[in-house]
Amino acid sequence: MNNKEPLIHITRRADIGWKKAWVIRGAAIITALIISAIAVTLATGLDPFSVYGKMFEGAFGSPRKMWILGKEIAFLLCVSLALTPAFKMKFWNLGGEGQILIGALVTSAIMIYVGESLPNGALIPLMFIAAAGAGAIWAGIPAFFKAKWNTNETLFTLMMNYVAIQLVAYYIIIWEVPKGSGKVGIINQDSLAGWMPDLAGQKYLFVILLVALMTIGIHVYLKYSKHGYELTVVGESRNTARYVGIKVDSVIIRTLLLSGGMCGIVGWMMVSSTDHTITTTLAGGRGFMGIMVSWLAQFNPVAMIFASLLLVFMQRGAAEISTAFQLNQSFGDIITGIILFFLIGSEFFINYRIHMRHKEKEGTENV
Amino acid sequence: MDQLAGPAGAGPCLFLTKGGLLLENKTAAVSMRGITKTFGSVVANNNVDLDIYKGEILSLLGENGSGKTTLMNMLSGIYFPDEGQILIDGKPVTISSPKEAFDFGIGMIHQHFKLVDVFTAVENIVLGLKEEGKLDLEKAAKRVQDICDNYGFDVDPKKKIYDMSVSEKQTVEIVKVLYRGADILILDEPTAVLTPQETDKLFAVLRNMKDDGKAVVIITHKLHEVEVLSDRVAVLRKGENIGQLITKETNAQEMTNMMVGREVTLNINRPEPLFSSPRIRIEGLNVKSDDGVMKLKDVSFTANAGEILGIAGISGCGQKELLEAIAGLQDVESGSITYISDDGSREELIGMDPQKIADKGVALSFVPEDRLGMGLVASMDLADNMMLRSFRSGKSMLTDRKAPRALAEQIVHDLEISTPDINTPVRKLSGGNVQKVLVGREIASAPTVLLSAYVVRGLDINSSYTIYDLLNQQKEKGVAVIFVGEDLDVLLELCDRILVLCDGRVSGIVDGPTADKHGVGMMMTSLGGDHMDGGEMHE
């Protein structure tokens, strides 16, 4: 063969074993840590090992930090679980943020208006149902338009986020305490009406257990239920779905009611269990982070536990190093970015093989 | 098998034919030597030697997956061989992109046309050419016209692609290649989309090119085309060139045996129909497409139980809409589709979706044209694809996985589907196996009506005959089989009656055993053919 052969060939791999795939992912994380270490040393002159040590401390350093870590994982995981059925159906629900907020708004409203007149035993379930319903409606509107008129769901769900944010901003002014502060303040601080009770003395245990149950539920729903099968078929091919008599429109709407409802529940958890107040930034980007978690885990609910652990760990660790070393918070984000870049990039090497140009062989018949 | 007996491709080359004759001295325009190409663990071509001569038409014959297209893609710069050497006019060359292939005068016409719909023929033809100076469409149009006149093409350079028939689009593709100065033309299954008349026209043009000294290669698996068109045949099997024959000295049977690797009988069975009670009666059916075009106009016919009713027509003449209307997938303007069960009770199918039709106890199976896009889910495994028809069974919220798995195992066994296991996604199977999975599932539900669209499209001889046998078995069980086909030879051999569609109307219905191919071809292009009066049914 003469030497004009292309330098690099890229071919698609046949199935790669899961062991080999994890070796590649492991190598990607190690490379990312090395690159981050170099970045740390170059930019700050700090010892990268002490920086990494601090990150661990920030995430796992004390029982309290462990509980916060657990709660944060639960929130993020729950959003990812919520988005996954929609994604499997290839409905790009980018409206997680708004669905969380609207759930939180409804929860707050019930706490404020009927909190004093209902016992917690009835109040908290009422908040739960209302928040789930509000989130479901928020996702159901774009789903309805998609099903009926094939509107673009990415834009529609994204715009619904801004509507939700503005609604929350409006009600914050109505509910603000004290007047003129621009904040709602802690709701029902004295009566604790609508506050999620501690479980076994732990503030966040109930939320964590609930999300654990939802993880199992979504896993079974996607993998073994008739609904899960239908939405997978719709996602892969609407024509096939129609061909076997699946009602595509109602599957789209049904799935998004579930997806939005679960996001609404996250809003309920955040207000009732941790924040006890509402701000426009309450969702904190989880609606978008959840997308990343869902994709990183390739829509597998169990893998999502680890993906959310990784992201929350990086976030908590980054916060810790920014205070411990008085670095800018963005520095932690840089490290997160490097690790995600390598982790997502490694998928390319799992799916494709790269061949370098052969060495010149003897006896090629170049005339 | 005979081997090529030339020095490694350089210069004039002699080769030995089957009968031991020497072909006259001709210059090999292209020689491929020891070409090997692998995709992962699949060997697509293994140590292939092939010579292409000027002034000659070569047929590249082989079953699906025998590596015909891959081999030619290496000539046209789409793939790069792992091993081996390509020589053009005796000189070793490297072809690493389609552009380089053009520089060597090699042009390939692919199965799927690559044209911009909103451009005219001439705009498409000059697209991507980097010629000096300003773009002069008038001059280009004139050159296109010259090429057309020279070879006998019939195409208007100013016509937009979206106004063109499939055959005109193909012509544009060929002219595009000639415009770029190609001397070596490769056509990948060019007749798959053409009517018999259009095929004849294409062949005439190809012969003109041959007389003009161009080298022409056609990839095909239709034996009669090899026989009427080509001078020489190269047969590929499992990626290897297993022999070259002079067309005049061989016959269909011998070529088939070489292609398949064993003795094959070439006759399609047509058992006498045992039943003949009406099963589906269609009256005055009108269907409009989403963009408002009438796709079916006043279509009426009856499909009987226990017979295979063929549907012939140029592609896009309403075949798809007809089947989908019966299957409950297509909105209907007016008319009626009546299902008549064995006990004589009738059911109007219009207005019902597939689920409702099944709920009414109408066992209707449908093998759609788009296998992976409609009949199956490409990314799901065999077992999950079986479930498409059965997943609703049972009251539980959860799906029953056992029955579909058993069915998948059984179909893999009965239809000899080659797959690693039933957990393999169907997109990883070859075309023939994909079709067996789909047909297997559809007949597993014991249908009384079996609709099929282009069931053997792209399948090799072996798989095609398996499918014909399956259809015949269904017919003998009393199923009303509706067979939309594109190969008239097959339609004439397999079907008991053939309904010919022309532009959404019934052009006529003929008896399979007595129909003549050219008559059916005429009916496809004009209502009722030239000797019958327009629009009437002939039952």
Coordinates of C-alpha atoms in Angstrom, one line a residue, chain B residues 63-280:
Chain B
E63 CA -26.4 -12.6 -2.7
N64 CA -26.9 -10.0 0.0
G65 CA -23.9 -9.5 2.2
S66 CA -21.6 -11.1 -0.4
G67 CA -19.7 -7.9 -0.6
K68 CA -20.7 -6.5 -4.0
T69 CA -21.4 -3.0 -2.8
T70 CA -18.5 -2.8 -0.4
L71 CA -16.1 -3.8 -3.2
M72 CA -17.4 -1.1 -5.5
N73 CA -17.4 1.5 -2.7
M74 CA -13.7 1.0 -2.4
L75 CA -13.4 1.9 -6.1
S76 CA -15.5 5.0 -5.6
G77 CA -13.5 6.2 -2.6
I78 CA -16.1 5.6 0.1
Y79 CA -14.2 2.9 1.8
F80 CA -10.5 2.3 1.9
P81 CA -9.3 -1.3 1.5
D82 CA -7.4 -2.9 4.4
E83 CA -5.2 -4.8 2.0
G84 CA -4.7 -5.1 -1.7
Q85 CA -4.0 -2.8 -4.6
I86 CA -6.1 -1.0 -7.1
L87 CA -4.6 -0.3 -10.6
I88 CA -6.0 2.1 -13.1
D89 CA -4.8 1.6 -16.7
G90 CA -2.1 -0.6 -15.1
K91 CA -0.8 2.0 -12.7
P92 CA -1.2 1.5 -8.9
V93 CA -3.3 4.2 -7.4
T94 CA -4.7 5.2 -4.0
I95 CA -8.3 6.3 -3.9
S96 CA -9.1 7.8 -0.5
S97 CA -12.1 10.0 -1.3
P98 CA -15.0 10.1 -3.8
K99 CA -13.3 13.2 -5.3
E100 CA -10.1 11.3 -6.0
A101 CA -12.3 8.5 -7.6
F102 CA -13.7 11.1 -9.9
D103 CA -10.3 12.3 -10.8
F104 CA -9.6 8.8 -12.0
G105 CA -12.8 8.8 -14.0
I106 CA -14.7 6.5 -11.7
G107 CA -18.3 7.4 -11.0
M108 CA -20.8 5.4 -8.9
I109 CA -24.6 5.7 -9.0
H110 CA -25.9 4.6 -5.6
Q111 CA -29.2 2.9 -4.8
H112 CA -30.3 6.0 -2.8
F113 CA -30.1 9.1 -4.9
K114 CA -28.3 12.0 -3.6
L115 CA -30.1 15.0 -5.2
V116 CA -31.3 18.3 -3.9
D117 CA -35.0 18.3 -4.4
V118 CA -35.6 22.0 -5.0
F119 CA -32.8 22.3 -7.5
T120 CA -33.1 21.7 -11.2
A121 CA -31.3 18.8 -13.0
V122 CA -28.5 21.0 -14.2
E123 CA -28.0 22.7 -10.8
N124 CA -27.7 19.3 -9.2
I125 CA -25.3 18.2 -11.9
V126 CA -22.8 21.1 -11.4
L127 CA -23.2 21.1 -7.6
G128 CA -19.9 20.6 -5.9
L129 CA -17.8 21.1 -9.1
K130 CA -15.0 23.5 -8.7
E131 CA -14.7 24.9 -12.2
E132 CA -12.7 28.1 -13.0
G133 CA -14.6 31.3 -13.6
K134 CA -18.2 32.2 -13.1
L135 CA -21.0 29.8 -12.8
D136 CA -22.6 29.6 -16.3
L137 CA -25.8 27.5 -16.0
E138 CA -26.7 28.0 -19.6
K139 CA -23.4 26.6 -20.8
A140 CA -23.7 23.7 -18.3
A141 CA -27.3 23.0 -19.5
K142 CA -26.0 22.8 -23.0
R143 CA -23.3 20.3 -22.1
V144 CA -25.9 18.3 -20.2
Q145 CA -28.1 18.3 -23.3
D146 CA -25.2 17.2 -25.4
I147 CA -24.5 14.3 -23.1
C148 CA -28.2 13.3 -23.2
D149 CA -28.3 13.5 -27.0
N150 CA -25.1 11.5 -27.2
Y151 CA -26.3 8.6 -25.2
G152 CA -30.1 8.8 -25.7
F153 CA -31.1 10.0 -22.3
D154 CA -34.4 11.8 -22.0
V155 CA -34.2 14.5 -19.4
D156 CA -35.0 18.2 -19.2
P157 CA -32.1 20.0 -17.7
K158 CA -34.3 22.8 -16.3
K159 CA -36.8 20.5 -14.6
K160 CA -36.8 20.5 -10.8
I161 CA -36.0 17.3 -9.0
Y162 CA -39.2 17.2 -7.1
D163 CA -41.2 17.1 -10.3
M164 CA -39.3 14.1 -11.5
S165 CA -40.1 10.4 -11.6
V166 CA -37.7 7.9 -10.0
S167 CA -36.4 7.0 -13.4
E168 CA -35.7 10.6 -14.3
K169 CA -33.9 11.1 -11.0
Q170 CA -31.7 8.2 -11.8
T171 CA -31.0 9.6 -15.2
V172 CA -29.8 12.8 -13.5
E173 CA -27.5 10.8 -11.3
I174 CA -26.0 9.1 -14.3
V175 CA -25.6 12.3 -16.3
K176 CA -24.0 13.9 -13.2
V177 CA -21.4 11.2 -13.2
L178 CA -20.8 11.5 -17.0
Y179 CA -20.6 15.3 -16.7
R180 CA -17.6 14.9 -14.4
G181 CA -16.0 12.9 -17.2
A182 CA -16.4 9.4 -15.8
D183 CA -15.2 6.6 -18.0
I184 CA -16.0 3.9 -15.5
L185 CA -19.6 3.8 -14.3
I186 CA -20.8 1.7 -11.4
L187 CA -24.5 1.3 -10.9
D188 CA -25.7 -0.2 -7.7
E189 CA -29.0 -2.2 -8.3
P190 CA -30.2 0.4 -10.8
T191 CA -33.4 -1.4 -11.8
A192 CA -34.8 -1.9 -8.4
V193 CA -37.0 1.1 -8.7
L194 CA -37.9 1.0 -12.4
T195 CA -40.7 -0.4 -14.5
P196 CA -39.9 -2.9 -17.2
Q197 CA -40.1 -0.2 -19.9
E198 CA -37.9 2.1 -18.0
T199 CA -35.4 -0.7 -17.4
D200 CA -35.3 -1.4 -21.2
K201 CA -34.6 2.3 -21.7
L202 CA -31.8 2.3 -19.2
F203 CA -30.2 -0.8 -20.7
A204 CA -30.3 0.8 -24.1
V205 CA -28.4 3.8 -22.7
L206 CA -25.9 1.6 -21.0
R207 CA -25.2 -0.2 -24.3
N208 CA -24.6 3.1 -25.9
M209 CA -22.0 3.9 -23.3
K210 CA -20.4 0.6 -23.8
D211 CA -20.2 1.3 -27.5
D212 CA -18.6 4.6 -26.7
G213 CA -15.8 2.7 -25.0
K214 CA -16.8 3.3 -21.4
A215 CA -16.6 0.6 -18.7
V216 CA -19.9 -0.2 -17.1
V217 CA -20.4 -2.3 -13.9
I218 CA -23.9 -3.1 -12.7
I219 CA -24.4 -4.6 -9.3
T220 CA -27.5 -6.8 -9.3
H221 CA -29.1 -10.0 -8.1
K222 CA -31.6 -10.2 -10.9
L223 CA -30.5 -13.0 -13.2
H224 CA -32.5 -12.1 -16.2
E225 CA -30.9 -8.6 -16.3
V226 CA -27.4 -10.2 -16.2
E227 CA -28.4 -12.3 -19.1
V228 CA -29.8 -9.6 -21.3
L229 CA -27.4 -6.8 -20.5
S230 CA -23.9 -7.9 -19.6
D231 CA -20.9 -9.3 -21.5
R232 CA -19.3 -10.7 -18.5
V233 CA -20.4 -11.8 -15.0
A234 CA -18.3 -11.9 -11.8
V235 CA -19.9 -13.8 -9.0
L236 CA -19.2 -13.0 -5.4
R237 CA -20.0 -15.3 -2.5
K238 CA -19.2 -14.5 1.1
G239 CA -16.9 -11.7 0.1
E240 CA -14.8 -13.8 -2.3
N241 CA -14.7 -13.6 -6.1
I242 CA -15.6 -17.2 -6.9
G243 CA -15.5 -17.0 -10.6
Q244 CA -16.0 -15.0 -13.8
L245 CA -18.1 -16.1 -16.7
I246 CA -18.9 -15.0 -20.2
T247 CA -22.6 -14.3 -20.1
K248 CA -23.3 -15.9 -23.5
E249 CA -21.8 -19.2 -22.2
T250 CA -23.7 -19.5 -19.0
N251 CA -27.3 -19.7 -17.8
A252 CA -29.4 -18.6 -14.9
Q253 CA -29.2 -22.0 -13.2
E254 CA -25.4 -22.1 -13.3
M255 CA -25.1 -18.5 -12.0
T256 CA -27.5 -19.2 -9.2
N257 CA -25.7 -22.2 -8.1
M258 CA -22.4 -20.3 -8.1
M259 CA -24.0 -17.5 -6.2
V260 CA -25.6 -19.7 -3.5
G261 CA -22.9 -22.4 -3.5
R262 CA -25.2 -25.3 -4.1
E263 CA -28.0 -26.6 -6.3
V264 CA -31.1 -24.4 -6.1
T265 CA -34.4 -24.8 -7.9
L266 CA -35.5 -21.6 -9.5
N267 CA -39.2 -22.2 -9.8
I268 CA -41.6 -20.6 -7.5
N269 CA -44.5 -22.8 -6.4
R270 CA -48.0 -21.8 -7.1
P271 CA -50.4 -24.4 -5.5
E272 CA -53.9 -24.3 -6.8
P273 CA -56.2 -22.2 -4.6
L274 CA -58.3 -24.5 -2.3
F275 CA -60.8 -21.9 -1.1
S276 CA -62.1 -18.9 -2.9
S277 CA -64.6 -17.2 -0.6
P278 CA -64.3 -13.5 -0.5
R279 CA -62.4 -12.2 2.6
I280 CA -61.9 -8.5 2.0

